[in-house]
GROMACS .gro file of C-alpha atoms in nm:
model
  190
    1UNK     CA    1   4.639   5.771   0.709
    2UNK     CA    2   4.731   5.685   1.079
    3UNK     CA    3   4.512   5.596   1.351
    4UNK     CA    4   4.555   5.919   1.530
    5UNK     CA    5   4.426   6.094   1.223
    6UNK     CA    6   4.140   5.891   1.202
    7UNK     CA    7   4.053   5.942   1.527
    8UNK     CA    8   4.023   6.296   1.488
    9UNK     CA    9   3.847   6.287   1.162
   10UNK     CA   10   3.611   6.102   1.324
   11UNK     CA   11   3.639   6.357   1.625
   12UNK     CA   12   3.538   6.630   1.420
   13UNK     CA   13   3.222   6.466   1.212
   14UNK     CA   14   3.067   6.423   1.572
   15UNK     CA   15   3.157   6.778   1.666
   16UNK     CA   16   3.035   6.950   1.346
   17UNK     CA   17   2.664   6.725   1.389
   18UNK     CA   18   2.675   6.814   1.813
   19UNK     CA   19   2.798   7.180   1.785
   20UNK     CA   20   2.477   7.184   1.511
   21UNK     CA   21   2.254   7.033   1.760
   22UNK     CA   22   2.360   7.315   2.044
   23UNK     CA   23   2.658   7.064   2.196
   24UNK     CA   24   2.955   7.348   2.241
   25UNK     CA   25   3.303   7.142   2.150
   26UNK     CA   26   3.616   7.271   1.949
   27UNK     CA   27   3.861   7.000   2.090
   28UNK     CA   28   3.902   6.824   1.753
   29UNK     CA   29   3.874   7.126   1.536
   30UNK     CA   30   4.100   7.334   1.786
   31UNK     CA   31   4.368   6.976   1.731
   32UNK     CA   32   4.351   6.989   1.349
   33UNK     CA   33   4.378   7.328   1.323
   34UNK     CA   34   4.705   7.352   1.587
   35UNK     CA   35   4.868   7.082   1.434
   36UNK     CA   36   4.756   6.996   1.032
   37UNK     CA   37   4.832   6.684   0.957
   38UNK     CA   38   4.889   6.726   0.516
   39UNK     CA   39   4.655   6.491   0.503
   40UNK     CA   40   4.391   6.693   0.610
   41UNK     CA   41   4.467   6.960   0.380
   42UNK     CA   42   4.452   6.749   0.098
   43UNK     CA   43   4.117   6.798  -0.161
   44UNK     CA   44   3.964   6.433  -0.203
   45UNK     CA   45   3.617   6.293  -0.238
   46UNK     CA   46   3.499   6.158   0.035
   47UNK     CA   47   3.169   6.033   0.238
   48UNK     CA   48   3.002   6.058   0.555
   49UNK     CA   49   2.764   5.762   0.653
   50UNK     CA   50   2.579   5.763   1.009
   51UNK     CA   51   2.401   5.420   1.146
   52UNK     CA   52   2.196   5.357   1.442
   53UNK     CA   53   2.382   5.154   1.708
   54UNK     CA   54   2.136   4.912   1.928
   55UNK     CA   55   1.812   4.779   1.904
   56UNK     CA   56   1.690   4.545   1.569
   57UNK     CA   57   1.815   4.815   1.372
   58UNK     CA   58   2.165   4.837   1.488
   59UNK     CA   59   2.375   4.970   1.230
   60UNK     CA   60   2.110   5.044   1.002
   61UNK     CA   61   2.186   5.343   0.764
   62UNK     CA   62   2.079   5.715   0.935
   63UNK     CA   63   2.243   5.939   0.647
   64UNK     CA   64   2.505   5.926   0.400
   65UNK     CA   65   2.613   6.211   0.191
   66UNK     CA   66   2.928   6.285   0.024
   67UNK     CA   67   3.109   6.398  -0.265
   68UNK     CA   68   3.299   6.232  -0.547
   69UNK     CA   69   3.548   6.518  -0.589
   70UNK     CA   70   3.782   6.690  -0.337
   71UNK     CA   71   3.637   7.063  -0.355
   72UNK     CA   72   3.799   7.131  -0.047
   73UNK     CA   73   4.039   7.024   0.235
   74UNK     CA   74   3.957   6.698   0.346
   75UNK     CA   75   3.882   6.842   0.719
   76UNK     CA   76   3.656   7.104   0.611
   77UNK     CA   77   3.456   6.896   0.395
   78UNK     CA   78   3.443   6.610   0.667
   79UNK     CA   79   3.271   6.874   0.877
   80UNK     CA   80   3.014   6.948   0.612
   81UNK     CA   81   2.906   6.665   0.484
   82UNK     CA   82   2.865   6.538   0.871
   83UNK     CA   83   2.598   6.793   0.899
   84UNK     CA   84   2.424   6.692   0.606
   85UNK     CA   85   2.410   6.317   0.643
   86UNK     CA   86   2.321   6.444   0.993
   87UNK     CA   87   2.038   6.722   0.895
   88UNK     CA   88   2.009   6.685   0.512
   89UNK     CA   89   1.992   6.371   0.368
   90UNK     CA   90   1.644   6.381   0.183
   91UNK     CA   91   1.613   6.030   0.278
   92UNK     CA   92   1.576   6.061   0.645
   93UNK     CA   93   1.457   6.364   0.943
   94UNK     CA   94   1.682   6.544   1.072
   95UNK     CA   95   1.895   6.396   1.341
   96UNK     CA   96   1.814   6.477   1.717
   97UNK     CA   97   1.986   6.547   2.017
   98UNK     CA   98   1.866   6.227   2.199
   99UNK     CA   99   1.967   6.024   1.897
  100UNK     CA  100   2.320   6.150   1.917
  101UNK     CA  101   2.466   5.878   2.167
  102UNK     CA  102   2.301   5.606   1.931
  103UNK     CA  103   2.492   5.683   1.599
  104UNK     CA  104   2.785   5.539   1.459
  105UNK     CA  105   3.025   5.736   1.244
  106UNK     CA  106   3.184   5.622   0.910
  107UNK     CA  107   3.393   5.818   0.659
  108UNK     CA  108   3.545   5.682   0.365
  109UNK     CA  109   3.801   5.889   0.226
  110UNK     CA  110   3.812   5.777  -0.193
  111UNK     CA  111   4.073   5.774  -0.410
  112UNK     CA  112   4.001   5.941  -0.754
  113UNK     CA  113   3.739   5.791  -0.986
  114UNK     CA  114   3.862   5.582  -1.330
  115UNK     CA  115   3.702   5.493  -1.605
  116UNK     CA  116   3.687   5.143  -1.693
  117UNK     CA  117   3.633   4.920  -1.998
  118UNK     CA  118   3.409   4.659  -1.890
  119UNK     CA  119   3.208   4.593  -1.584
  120UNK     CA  120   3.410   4.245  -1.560
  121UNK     CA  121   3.689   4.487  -1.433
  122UNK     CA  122   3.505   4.608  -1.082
  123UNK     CA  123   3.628   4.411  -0.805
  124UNK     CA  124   3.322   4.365  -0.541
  125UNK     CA  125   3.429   4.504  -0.205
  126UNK     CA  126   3.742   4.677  -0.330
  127UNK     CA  127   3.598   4.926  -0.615
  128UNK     CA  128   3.348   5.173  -0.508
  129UNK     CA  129   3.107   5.250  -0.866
  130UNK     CA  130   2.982   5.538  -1.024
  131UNK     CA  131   2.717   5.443  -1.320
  132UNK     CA  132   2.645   5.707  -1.550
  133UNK     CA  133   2.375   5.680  -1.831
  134UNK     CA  134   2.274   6.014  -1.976
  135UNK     CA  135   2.189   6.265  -1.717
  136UNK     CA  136   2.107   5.979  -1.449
  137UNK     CA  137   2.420   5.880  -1.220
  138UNK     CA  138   2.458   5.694  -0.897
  139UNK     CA  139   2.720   5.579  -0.684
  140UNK     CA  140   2.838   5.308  -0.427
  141UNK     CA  141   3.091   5.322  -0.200
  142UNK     CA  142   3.326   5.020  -0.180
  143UNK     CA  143   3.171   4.852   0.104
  144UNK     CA  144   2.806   4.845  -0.013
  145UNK     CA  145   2.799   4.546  -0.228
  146UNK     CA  146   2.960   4.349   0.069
  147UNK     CA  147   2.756   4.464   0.314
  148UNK     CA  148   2.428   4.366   0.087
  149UNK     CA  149   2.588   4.050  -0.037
  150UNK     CA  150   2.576   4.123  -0.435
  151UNK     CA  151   2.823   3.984  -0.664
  152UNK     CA  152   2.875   4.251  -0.949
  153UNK     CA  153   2.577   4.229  -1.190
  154UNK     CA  154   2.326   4.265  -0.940
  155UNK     CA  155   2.560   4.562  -0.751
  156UNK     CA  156   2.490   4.683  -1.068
  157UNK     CA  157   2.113   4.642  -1.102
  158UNK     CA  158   2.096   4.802  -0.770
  159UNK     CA  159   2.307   5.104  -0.912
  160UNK     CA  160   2.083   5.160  -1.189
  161UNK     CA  161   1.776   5.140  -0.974
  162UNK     CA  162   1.904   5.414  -0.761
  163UNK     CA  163   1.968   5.615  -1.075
  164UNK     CA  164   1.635   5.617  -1.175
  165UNK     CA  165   1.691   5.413  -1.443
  166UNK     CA  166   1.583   4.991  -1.543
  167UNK     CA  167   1.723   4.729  -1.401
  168UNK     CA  168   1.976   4.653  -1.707
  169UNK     CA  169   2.053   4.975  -1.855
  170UNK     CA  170   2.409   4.896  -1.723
  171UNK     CA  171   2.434   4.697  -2.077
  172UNK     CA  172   2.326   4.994  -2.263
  173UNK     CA  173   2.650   5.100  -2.454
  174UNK     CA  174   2.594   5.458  -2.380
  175UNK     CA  175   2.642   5.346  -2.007
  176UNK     CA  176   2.948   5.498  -1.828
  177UNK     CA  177   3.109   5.284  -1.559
  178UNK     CA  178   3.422   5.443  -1.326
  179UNK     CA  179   3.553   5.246  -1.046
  180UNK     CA  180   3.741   5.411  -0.728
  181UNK     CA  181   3.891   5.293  -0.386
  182UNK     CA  182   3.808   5.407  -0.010
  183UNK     CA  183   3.994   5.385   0.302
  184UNK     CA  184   3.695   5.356   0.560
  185UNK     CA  185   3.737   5.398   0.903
  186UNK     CA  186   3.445   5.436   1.175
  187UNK     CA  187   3.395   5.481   1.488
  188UNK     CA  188   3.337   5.106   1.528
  189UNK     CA  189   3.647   5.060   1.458
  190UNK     CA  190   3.882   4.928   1.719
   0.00000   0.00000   0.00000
């Protein structure tokens, strides 16, 4: 994608959580929808991950929520999942309107998920993971093992923590590991 497009990705996440919040703006949406890029047609996974900006918890995480799979276009389901990493992610409140001017917007578009052999195949900071064991699954994006600092077996510790599961069921054999890509853009981003 081209800058321009990111920009009004990112554009429209804000919109979708302000409009939700009782801010009135169609500029992005009104931009897409004049002149659709294919890109933002296009049905691909993809995540929306706020962060507070300032204070000793600048650019800690505020929501994330996303899907693997595109279900639909990319600009429709940038404006969804914006609201619930905004409003819905069980792991936060809700965002509010005086916290608005304090968030930072990411969105990782992904490329579509791969099975792989081994776990000696994931490349740390290039591979986003999904771990599946049984009916437990979880998921990283790309940029999380970086950001924490883990080389792969303890990405993958972490992984199978956040699927409810022990620390090493990642060796069990009945352990299902698929590796995909993200082009991340934020905000931040200059």
């Amino acid at each position: 994608m081209r800058k321009r497009e990111h920009t009004l990705l990112l554009a429209l996440a804000r919109e979708s959580i302000s409009s939700s919040l009782g801010l009135v703006s169609n500029d992005a949406f009104t931009l897409i929808s004049q002149d659709p890029a294919p890109v933002f047609m296009e049905k691909r996974g993809v995540f929306v991950t706020l962060r507070t900006l300032g204070g000793e918890d600048s650019h800690a995480l505020r929501g994330c929520i996303g899907n693997l799979y595109g279900l639909s276009p990319l600009h429709k389901s940038i404006m969804e999942l914006a609201r619930e990493a905004a409003f819905h992610d069980p792991r936060f409140p809700a965002v509010r309107l005086d916290e608005l001017s304090n968030l930072s917007i990411e969105i990782s578009v992904l490329t579509k998920p791969r099975k792989i052999a081994s776990f000696e195949e994931i490349k740390v900071g290039s591979d986003g993971v999904i771990l599946t064991l049984g009916y437990n699954r979880a998921v990283f994006l790309p940029q999380v093992a970086t950001e924490q600092g883990w080389g792969v077996e303890e990405m993958l510790e972490n992984l199978c923590m956040k699927a409810g599961l022990p620390p090493n069921a990642w060796k069990d054999p009945g352990c299902e590991l698929e590796v995909f890509q993200a082009e991340v853009f934020s905000e931040d981003t200059p």
